[in-house]
Coordinates of C-alpha atoms and ligand atoms in Angstrom, one line a residue:
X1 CA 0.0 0.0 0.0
X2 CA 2.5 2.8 1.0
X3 CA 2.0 6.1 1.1
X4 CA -1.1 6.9 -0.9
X5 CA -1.2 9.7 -4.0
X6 CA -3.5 11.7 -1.6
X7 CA -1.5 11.4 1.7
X8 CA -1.7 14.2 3.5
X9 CA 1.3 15.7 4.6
X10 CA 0.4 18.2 7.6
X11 CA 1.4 19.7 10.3
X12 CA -0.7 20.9 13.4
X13 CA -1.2 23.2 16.1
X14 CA -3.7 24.1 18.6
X15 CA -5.7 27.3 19.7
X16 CA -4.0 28.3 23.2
X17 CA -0.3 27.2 22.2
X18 CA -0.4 29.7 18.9
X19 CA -3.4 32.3 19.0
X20 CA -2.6 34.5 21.6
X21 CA -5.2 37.5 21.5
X22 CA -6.3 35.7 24.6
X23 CA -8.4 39.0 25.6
X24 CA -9.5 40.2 22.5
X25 CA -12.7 41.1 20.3
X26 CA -15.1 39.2 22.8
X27 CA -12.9 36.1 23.1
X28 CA -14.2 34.7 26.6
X29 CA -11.5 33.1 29.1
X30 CA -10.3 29.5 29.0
X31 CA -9.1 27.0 32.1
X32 CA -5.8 27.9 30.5
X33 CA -5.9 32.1 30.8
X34 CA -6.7 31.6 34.1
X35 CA -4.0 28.9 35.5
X36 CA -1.3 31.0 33.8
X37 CA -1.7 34.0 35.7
X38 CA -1.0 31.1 38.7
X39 CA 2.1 31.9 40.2
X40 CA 4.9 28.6 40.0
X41 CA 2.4 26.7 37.5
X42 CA 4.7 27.7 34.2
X43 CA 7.9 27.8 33.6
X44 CA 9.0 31.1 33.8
X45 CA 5.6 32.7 34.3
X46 CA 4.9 32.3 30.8
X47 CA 1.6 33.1 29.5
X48 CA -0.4 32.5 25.9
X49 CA -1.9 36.0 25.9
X50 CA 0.4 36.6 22.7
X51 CA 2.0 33.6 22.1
X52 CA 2.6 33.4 18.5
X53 CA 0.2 36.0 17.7
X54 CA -1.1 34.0 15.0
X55 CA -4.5 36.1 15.4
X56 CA -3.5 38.4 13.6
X57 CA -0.5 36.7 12.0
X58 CA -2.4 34.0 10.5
X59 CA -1.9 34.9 6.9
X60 CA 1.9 35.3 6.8
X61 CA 1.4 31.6 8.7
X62 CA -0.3 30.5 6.0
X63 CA 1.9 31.8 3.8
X64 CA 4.8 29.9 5.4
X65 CA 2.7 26.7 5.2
X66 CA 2.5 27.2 1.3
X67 CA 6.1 27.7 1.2
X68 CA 6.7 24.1 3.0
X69 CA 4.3 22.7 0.7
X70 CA 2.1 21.2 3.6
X71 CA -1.1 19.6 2.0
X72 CA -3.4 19.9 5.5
X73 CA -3.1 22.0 8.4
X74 CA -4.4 20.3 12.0
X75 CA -5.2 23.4 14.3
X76 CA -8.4 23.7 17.5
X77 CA -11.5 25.9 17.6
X78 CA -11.0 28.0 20.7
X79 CA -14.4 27.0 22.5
X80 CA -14.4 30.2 24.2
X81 CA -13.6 32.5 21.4
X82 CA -17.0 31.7 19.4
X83 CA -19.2 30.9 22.4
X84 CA -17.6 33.1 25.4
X85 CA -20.1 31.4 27.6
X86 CA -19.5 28.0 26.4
X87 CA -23.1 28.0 25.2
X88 CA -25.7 30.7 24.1
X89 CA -24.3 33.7 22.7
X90 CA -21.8 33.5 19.5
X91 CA -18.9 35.8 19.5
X92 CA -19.1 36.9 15.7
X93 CA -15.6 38.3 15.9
X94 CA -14.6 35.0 17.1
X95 CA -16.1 33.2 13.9
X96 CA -14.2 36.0 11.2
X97 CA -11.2 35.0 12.4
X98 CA -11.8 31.3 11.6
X99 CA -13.7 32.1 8.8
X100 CA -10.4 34.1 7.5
X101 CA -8.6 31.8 8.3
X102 CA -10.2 29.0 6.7
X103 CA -10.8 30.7 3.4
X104 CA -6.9 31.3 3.6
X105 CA -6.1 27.4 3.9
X106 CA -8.3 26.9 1.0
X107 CA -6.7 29.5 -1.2
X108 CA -3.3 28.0 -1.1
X109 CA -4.4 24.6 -1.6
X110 CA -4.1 23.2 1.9
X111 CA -6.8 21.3 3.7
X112 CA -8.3 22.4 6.7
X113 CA -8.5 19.7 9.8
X114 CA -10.5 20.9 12.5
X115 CA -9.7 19.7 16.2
X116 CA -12.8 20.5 18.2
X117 CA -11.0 20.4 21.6
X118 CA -7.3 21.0 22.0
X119 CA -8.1 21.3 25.9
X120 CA -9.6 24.6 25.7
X121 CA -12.0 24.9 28.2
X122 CA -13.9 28.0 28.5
X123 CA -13.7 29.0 32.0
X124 CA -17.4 29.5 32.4
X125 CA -18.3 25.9 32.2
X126 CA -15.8 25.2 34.5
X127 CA -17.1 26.8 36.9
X128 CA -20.4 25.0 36.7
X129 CA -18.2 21.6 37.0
X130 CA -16.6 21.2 33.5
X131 CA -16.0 17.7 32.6
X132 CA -17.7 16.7 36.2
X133 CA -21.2 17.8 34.9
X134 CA -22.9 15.3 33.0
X135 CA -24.3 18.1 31.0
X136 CA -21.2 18.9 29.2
X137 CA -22.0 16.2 26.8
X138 CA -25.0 19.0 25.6
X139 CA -22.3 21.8 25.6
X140 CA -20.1 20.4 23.3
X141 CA -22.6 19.3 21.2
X142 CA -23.8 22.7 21.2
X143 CA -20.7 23.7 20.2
X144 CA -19.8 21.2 17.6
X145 CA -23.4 22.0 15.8
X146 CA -22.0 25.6 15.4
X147 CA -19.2 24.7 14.0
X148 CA -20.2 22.4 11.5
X149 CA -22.7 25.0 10.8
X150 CA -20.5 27.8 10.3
X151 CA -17.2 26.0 8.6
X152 CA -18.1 22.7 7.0
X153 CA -19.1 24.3 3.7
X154 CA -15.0 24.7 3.6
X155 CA -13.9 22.1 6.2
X156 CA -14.7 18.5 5.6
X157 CA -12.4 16.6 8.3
X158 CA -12.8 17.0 12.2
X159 CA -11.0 15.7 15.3
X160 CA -13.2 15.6 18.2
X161 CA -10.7 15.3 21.4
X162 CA -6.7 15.8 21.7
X163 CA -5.4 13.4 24.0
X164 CA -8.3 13.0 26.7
X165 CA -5.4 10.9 28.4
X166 CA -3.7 14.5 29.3
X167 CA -5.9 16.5 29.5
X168 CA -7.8 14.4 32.4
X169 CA -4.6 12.7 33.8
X170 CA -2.3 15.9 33.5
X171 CA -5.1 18.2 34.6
X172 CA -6.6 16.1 37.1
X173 CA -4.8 13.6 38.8
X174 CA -1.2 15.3 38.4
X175 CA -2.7 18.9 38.4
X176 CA 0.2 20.0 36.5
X177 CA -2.0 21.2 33.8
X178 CA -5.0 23.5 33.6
X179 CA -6.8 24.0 36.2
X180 CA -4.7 22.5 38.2
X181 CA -6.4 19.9 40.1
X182 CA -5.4 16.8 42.2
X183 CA -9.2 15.3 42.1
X184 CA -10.2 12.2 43.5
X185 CA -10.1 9.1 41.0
X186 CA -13.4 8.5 41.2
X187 CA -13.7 11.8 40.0
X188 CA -11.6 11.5 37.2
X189 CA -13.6 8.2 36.1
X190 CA -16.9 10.3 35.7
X191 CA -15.5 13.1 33.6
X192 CA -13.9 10.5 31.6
X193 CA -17.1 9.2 30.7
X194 CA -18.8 12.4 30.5
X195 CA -15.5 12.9 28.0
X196 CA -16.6 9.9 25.6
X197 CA -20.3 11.0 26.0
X198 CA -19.1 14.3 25.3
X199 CA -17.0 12.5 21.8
X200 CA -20.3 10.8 20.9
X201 CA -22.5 13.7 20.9
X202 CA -20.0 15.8 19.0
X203 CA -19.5 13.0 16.1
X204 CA -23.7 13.1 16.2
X205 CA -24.2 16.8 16.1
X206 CA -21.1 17.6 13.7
X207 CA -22.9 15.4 11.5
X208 CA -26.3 16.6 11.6
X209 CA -25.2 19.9 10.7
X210 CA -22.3 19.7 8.1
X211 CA -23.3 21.0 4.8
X212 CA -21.6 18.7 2.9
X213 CA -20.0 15.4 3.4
X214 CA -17.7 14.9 6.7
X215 CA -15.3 13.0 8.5
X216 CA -14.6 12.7 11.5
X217 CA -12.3 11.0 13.6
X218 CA -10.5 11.0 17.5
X219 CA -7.3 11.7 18.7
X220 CA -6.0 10.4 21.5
X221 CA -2.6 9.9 22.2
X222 CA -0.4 6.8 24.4
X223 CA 3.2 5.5 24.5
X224 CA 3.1 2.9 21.8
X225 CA 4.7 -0.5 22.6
X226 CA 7.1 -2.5 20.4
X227 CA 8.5 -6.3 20.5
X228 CA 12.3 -7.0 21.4
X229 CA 12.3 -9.2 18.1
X230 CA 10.4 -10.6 15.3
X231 CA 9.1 -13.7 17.4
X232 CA 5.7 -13.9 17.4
X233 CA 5.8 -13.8 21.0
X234 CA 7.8 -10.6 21.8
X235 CA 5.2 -9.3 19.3
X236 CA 2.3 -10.6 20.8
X237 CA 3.7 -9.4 24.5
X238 CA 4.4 -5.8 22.7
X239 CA 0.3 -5.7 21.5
X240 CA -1.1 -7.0 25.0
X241 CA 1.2 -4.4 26.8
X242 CA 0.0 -1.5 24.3
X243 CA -4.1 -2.3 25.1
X244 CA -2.8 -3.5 28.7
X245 CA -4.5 -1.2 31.7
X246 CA -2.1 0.3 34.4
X247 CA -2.3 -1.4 37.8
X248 CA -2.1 1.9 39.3
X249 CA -5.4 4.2 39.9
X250 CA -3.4 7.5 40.5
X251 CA -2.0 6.8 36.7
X252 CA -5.2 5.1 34.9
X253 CA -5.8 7.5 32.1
X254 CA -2.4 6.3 30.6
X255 CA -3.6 3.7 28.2
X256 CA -5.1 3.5 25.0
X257 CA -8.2 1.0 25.3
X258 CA -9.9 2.8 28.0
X259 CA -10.3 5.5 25.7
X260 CA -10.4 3.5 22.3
X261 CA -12.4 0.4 22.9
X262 CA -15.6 2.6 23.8
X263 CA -15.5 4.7 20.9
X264 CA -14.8 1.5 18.6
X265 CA -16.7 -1.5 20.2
X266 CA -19.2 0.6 22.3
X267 CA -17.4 -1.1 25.6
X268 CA -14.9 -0.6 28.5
X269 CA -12.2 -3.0 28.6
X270 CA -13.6 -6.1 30.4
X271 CA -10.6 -6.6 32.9
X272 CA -10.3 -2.8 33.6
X273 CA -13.9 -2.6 34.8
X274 CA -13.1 -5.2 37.0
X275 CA -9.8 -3.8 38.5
X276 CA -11.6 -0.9 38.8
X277 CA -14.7 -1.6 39.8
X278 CA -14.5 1.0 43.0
X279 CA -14.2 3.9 40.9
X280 CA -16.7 3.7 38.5
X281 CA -19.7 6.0 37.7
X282 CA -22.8 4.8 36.8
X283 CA -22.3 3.3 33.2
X284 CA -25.7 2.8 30.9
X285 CA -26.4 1.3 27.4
X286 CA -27.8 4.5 25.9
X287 CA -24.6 6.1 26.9
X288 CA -22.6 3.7 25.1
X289 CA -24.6 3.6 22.3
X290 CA -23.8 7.4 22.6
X291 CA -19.9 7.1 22.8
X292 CA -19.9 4.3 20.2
X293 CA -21.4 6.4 16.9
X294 CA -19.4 5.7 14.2
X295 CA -16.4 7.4 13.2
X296 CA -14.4 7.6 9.6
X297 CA -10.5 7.7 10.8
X298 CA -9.0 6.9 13.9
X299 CA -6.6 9.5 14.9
X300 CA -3.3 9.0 17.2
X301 CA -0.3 11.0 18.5
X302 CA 2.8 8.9 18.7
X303 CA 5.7 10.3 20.2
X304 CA 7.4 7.3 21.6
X305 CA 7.0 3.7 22.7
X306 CA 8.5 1.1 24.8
X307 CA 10.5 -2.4 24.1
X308 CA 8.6 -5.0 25.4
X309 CA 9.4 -8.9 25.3
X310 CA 7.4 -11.7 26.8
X311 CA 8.7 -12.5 29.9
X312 CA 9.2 -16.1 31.5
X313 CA 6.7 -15.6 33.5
X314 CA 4.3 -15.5 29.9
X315 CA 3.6 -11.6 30.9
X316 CA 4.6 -9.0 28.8
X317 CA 7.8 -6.9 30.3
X318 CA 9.7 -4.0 29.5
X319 CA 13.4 -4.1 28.2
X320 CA 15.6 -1.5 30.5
X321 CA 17.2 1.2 28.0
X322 CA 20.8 1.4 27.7
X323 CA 22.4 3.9 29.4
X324 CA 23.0 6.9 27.1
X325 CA 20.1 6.2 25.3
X326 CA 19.3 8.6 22.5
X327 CA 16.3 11.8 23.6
X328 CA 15.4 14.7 22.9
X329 CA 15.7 18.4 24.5
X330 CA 13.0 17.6 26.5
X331 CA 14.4 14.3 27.5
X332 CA 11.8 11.5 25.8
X333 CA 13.6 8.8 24.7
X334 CA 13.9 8.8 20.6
X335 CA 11.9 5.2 19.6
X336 CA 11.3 5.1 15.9
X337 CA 9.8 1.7 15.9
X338 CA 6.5 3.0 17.8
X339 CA 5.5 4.4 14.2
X340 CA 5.9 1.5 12.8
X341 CA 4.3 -1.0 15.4
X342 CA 1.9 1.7 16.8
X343 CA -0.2 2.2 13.7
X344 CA -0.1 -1.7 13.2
X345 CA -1.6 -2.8 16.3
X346 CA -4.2 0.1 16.4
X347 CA -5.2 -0.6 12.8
X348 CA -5.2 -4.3 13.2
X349 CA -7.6 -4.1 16.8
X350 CA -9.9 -0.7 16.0
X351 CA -9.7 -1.2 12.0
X352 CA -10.3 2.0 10.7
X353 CA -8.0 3.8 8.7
X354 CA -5.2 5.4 10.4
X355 CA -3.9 9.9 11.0
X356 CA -0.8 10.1 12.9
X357 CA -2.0 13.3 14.3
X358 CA 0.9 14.3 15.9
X359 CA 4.4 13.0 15.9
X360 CA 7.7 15.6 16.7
X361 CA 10.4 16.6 19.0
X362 CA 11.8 19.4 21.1
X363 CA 15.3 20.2 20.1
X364 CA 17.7 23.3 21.2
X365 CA 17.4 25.4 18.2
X366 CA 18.8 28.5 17.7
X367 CA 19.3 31.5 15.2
X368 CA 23.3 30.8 13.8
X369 CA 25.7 32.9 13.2
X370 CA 24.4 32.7 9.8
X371 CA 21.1 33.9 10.7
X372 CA 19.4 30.2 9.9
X373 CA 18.5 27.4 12.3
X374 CA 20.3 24.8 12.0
X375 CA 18.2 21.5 13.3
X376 CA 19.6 18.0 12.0
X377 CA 18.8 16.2 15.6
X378 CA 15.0 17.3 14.2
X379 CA 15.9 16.1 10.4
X380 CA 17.3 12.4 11.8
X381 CA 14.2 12.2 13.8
X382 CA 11.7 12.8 11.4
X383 CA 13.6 10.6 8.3
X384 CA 13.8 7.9 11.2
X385 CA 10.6 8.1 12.6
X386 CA 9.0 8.3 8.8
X387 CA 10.8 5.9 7.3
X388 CA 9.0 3.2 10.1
X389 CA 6.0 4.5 9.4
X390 CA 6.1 4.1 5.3
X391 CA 7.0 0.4 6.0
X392 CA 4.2 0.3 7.9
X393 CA 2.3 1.8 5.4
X394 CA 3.6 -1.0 2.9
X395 CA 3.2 -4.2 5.4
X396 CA -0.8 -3.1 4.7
X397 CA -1.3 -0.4 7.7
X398 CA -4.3 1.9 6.5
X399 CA -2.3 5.0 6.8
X400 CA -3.8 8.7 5.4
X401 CA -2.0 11.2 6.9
X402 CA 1.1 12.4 8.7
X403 CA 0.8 16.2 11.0
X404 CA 3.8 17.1 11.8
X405 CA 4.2 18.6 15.6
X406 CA 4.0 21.0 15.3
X407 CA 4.2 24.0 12.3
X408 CA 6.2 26.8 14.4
X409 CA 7.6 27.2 17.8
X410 CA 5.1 27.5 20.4
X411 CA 3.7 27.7 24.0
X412 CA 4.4 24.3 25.2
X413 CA 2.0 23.7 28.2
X414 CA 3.5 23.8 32.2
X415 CA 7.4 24.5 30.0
X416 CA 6.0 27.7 28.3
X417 CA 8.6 29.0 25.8
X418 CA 11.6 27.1 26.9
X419 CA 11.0 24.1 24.4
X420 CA 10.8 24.2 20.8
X421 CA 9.1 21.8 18.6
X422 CA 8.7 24.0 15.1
X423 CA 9.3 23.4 11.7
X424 CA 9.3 27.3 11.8
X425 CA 11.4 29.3 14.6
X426 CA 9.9 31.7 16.1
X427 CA 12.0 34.8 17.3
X428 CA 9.5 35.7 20.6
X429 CA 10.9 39.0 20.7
X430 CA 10.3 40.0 17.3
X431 CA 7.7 37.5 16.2
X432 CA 10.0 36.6 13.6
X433 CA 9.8 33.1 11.8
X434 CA 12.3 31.6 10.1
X435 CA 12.0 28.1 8.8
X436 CA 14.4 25.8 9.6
X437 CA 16.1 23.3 8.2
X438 CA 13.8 20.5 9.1
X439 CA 10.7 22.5 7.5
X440 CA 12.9 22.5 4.3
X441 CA 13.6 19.0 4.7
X442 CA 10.1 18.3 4.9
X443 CA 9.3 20.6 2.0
X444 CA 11.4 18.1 -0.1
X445 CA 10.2 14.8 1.6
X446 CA 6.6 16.0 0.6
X447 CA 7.3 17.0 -3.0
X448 CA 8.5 13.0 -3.5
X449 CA 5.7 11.9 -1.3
X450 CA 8.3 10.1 1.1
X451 CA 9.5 8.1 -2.0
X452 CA 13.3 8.8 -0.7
X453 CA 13.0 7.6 3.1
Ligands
BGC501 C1 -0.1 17.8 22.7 C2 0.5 19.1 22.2 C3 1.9 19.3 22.8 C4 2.8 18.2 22.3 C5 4.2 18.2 22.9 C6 0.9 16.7 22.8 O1 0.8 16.1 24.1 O2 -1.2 17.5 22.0 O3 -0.4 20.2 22.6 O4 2.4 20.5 22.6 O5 2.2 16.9 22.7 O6 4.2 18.0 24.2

């Protein structure tokens, strides 16, 4: 199979990391302009209020895009900047700017994919119990009818959820992310499930209101697994260990069938209700029903995986890294077989064609003497990376698309501006981009359609 004549070649980014404009033209607040005005919470005391200032710079952005050749562009709605509320009133400057934006991406040939909810929640609905109120599943749907009903004349591919894993676990259980809370599991149980009831309604309402043809897909995110060898049973220890749930209850949301197997086969994993049993909110039919609609693509971000072999024992284990194992600036270890393995083994259980939604790397880049940026550490990780995941791609893995993570620099969650994961630098002082050499790399990889990897 390989990679297809229609792949798309993206890149992504999301609302909060690259907007800025956080107080501007009737945007309301999200969980996110609120918990960065908390002192200690981000590095530095870093803040998206300007970020990238891609408001207002979104068509030089655009521009750059064309310039790199990118067929799609991933990026979020900002709830909060269409409905301030969350619900009711529609912020009409908030809509223009997507609008613009839109009719931008379409001009220079690239194809819009919409994220619904890059963890932007507007602060409003958090304060009548966010994810905790089984009524949210009505708010987002809400929201997801406006904006099928505003931007699927141009836009025909949506993402529901990024990563429901962080943005519960991370925000939740860790409280290192937006808002900030260490909540009780059981907690964290029901607004998962309001989460997938939340996913259900949104794939229902998105299409009941699209003007034309849609597709819509998921994406969540999880540390792939890959076998030690080719035997079949290192490889059959690497797929129980990736759909494997964690033993522990203050780290549950790190897995993929939790999330997965509802959407997919309209069920919790069997042995994880069990183990978990204590935890658990009230589960109906009609909410699985709900959770299970069906979906076109199955979207996943992949940025690294473990080694797993079967042990003696006949349970999967996990092979210790050497010491001096390769990882990037922000110190995750560099696994290139998880595109290859990951995409198998999720296309093999969920079967349904397969986005890698996000796959990149910080690195320490900066402007040269020569006034370029200089990033081969990001080159050898993509070519490594994508070279996996085109033999996936032609062992029979349904694979569509590729977005890059992420287009330019940007605010990078509780590490603000101290990491960089860009094709395109961004000068914070200045707002100056300069591609780097990686985004020129990719320019050429996308022009052969991967043929040289
Ligand atoms: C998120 C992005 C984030 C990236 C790098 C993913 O977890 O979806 O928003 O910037 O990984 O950490």
């Amino acid at each position: 199979m390989g990679f297809g004549k229609d792949f798309q070649w993206g890149a992504a980014t999301s609302a909060y990391q690259v907007e800025g404009a956080a107080f501007e033209d009737g945007k309301g607040w999200n969980i996110w302009d609120v918990f960065c005005k908390e002192e200690g919470k981000i590095f530095g005391g870093h803040t998206g209020d300007v970020a990238c200032d891609h408001y207002h710079r979104f068509r030089e952005d655009v521009g750059l895009m064309k310039e790199l050749g990118l067929k799609a562009y991933r990026f979020s709605i900002n709830w909060a900047r269409i409905l301030p509320a969350g619900t009711g009133t529609v912020n009409e400057a908030g809509i223009d700017f997507y609008n613009n934006l839109i009719d931008a991406l379409c001009e220079a040939g690239i194809e819009p994919f919409i994220t619904l909810y890059h963890w932007e929640l507007p602060y409003e609905l958090y304060k009548k119990g966010g994810w905790m109120n089984g009524e949210i599943a009505d708010w987002f749907g809400e929201y997801a009818a406006l904006v099928a009903e505003r931007f699927s004349d141009r836009v025909k591919y949506y993402f529901t959820l990024n990563e429901p894993q962080c943005f519960i676990g991370l925000s939740y259980l860790e409280g290192v992310h937006a808002p900030g809370l260490k909540a009780p599991v059981r907690d964290t149980f029901q607004m998962a499930h309001n989460v997938l009831k939340s996913h259900g309604m949104a794939v229902r309402m998105l299409r009941e209101h699209a003007r034309q043809e849609i597709f819509v897909g998921y994406a969540p995110t999880g540390t792939m697994s890959y076998p030690d060898s080719s035997r079949p049973e290192d490889i059959e220890a690497a797929r129980q260990h990736l759909f494997g749930m964690p033993e522990d209850p203050g780290s549950w949301t790190w897995n993929v069938s939790w999330w997965s197997d509802p959407v997919f086969f309209g069920e919790y994993p069997k042995d994880a209700l069990d183990r978990f049993r204590d935890y658990l909110p009230e589960i109906r039919k009609e909410d699985m029903k709900l959770i299970s609609q069906s979906i076109d693509f199955y979207g996943q971000n992949i940025y690294n995986g473990n080694r797993i072999r079967m042990g003696k024992d006949g349970n999967p284990e996990k092979v210790t890294r050497y010491e001096g194992f390769p990882k990037t600036a922000l110190d995750w270890p560099v696994t290139p077989e998880c595109l290859y393995w990951g995409p198998k083994f999720l296309y093999e259980r969920y079967k349904s064609p397969i986005y890698i939604t996000e796959n990149g790397l910080s690195c320490h880049d900066v402007i040269s003497m020569d006034s370029k940026v200089h990033d081969p550490n990001r080159i050898d990780f993509l070519a490594r990376y994508l070279k996996c995941l085109k033999q996936s791609a032609e062992d029979g893995t349904d694979i569509r698309g590729y977005f890059q993570w992420s287009l330019m620099d940007n605010f990078e969650w509780h590490s603000g501006y101290a990491e960089r994961f860009g094709l395109v630098y961004v000068d914070y002082r200045s707002q100056e981009r300069i591609i780097k050499d990686s985004g020129y790399w990719y320019r050429d990889l996308i022009r052969g359609n991967g043929g040289e990897l």
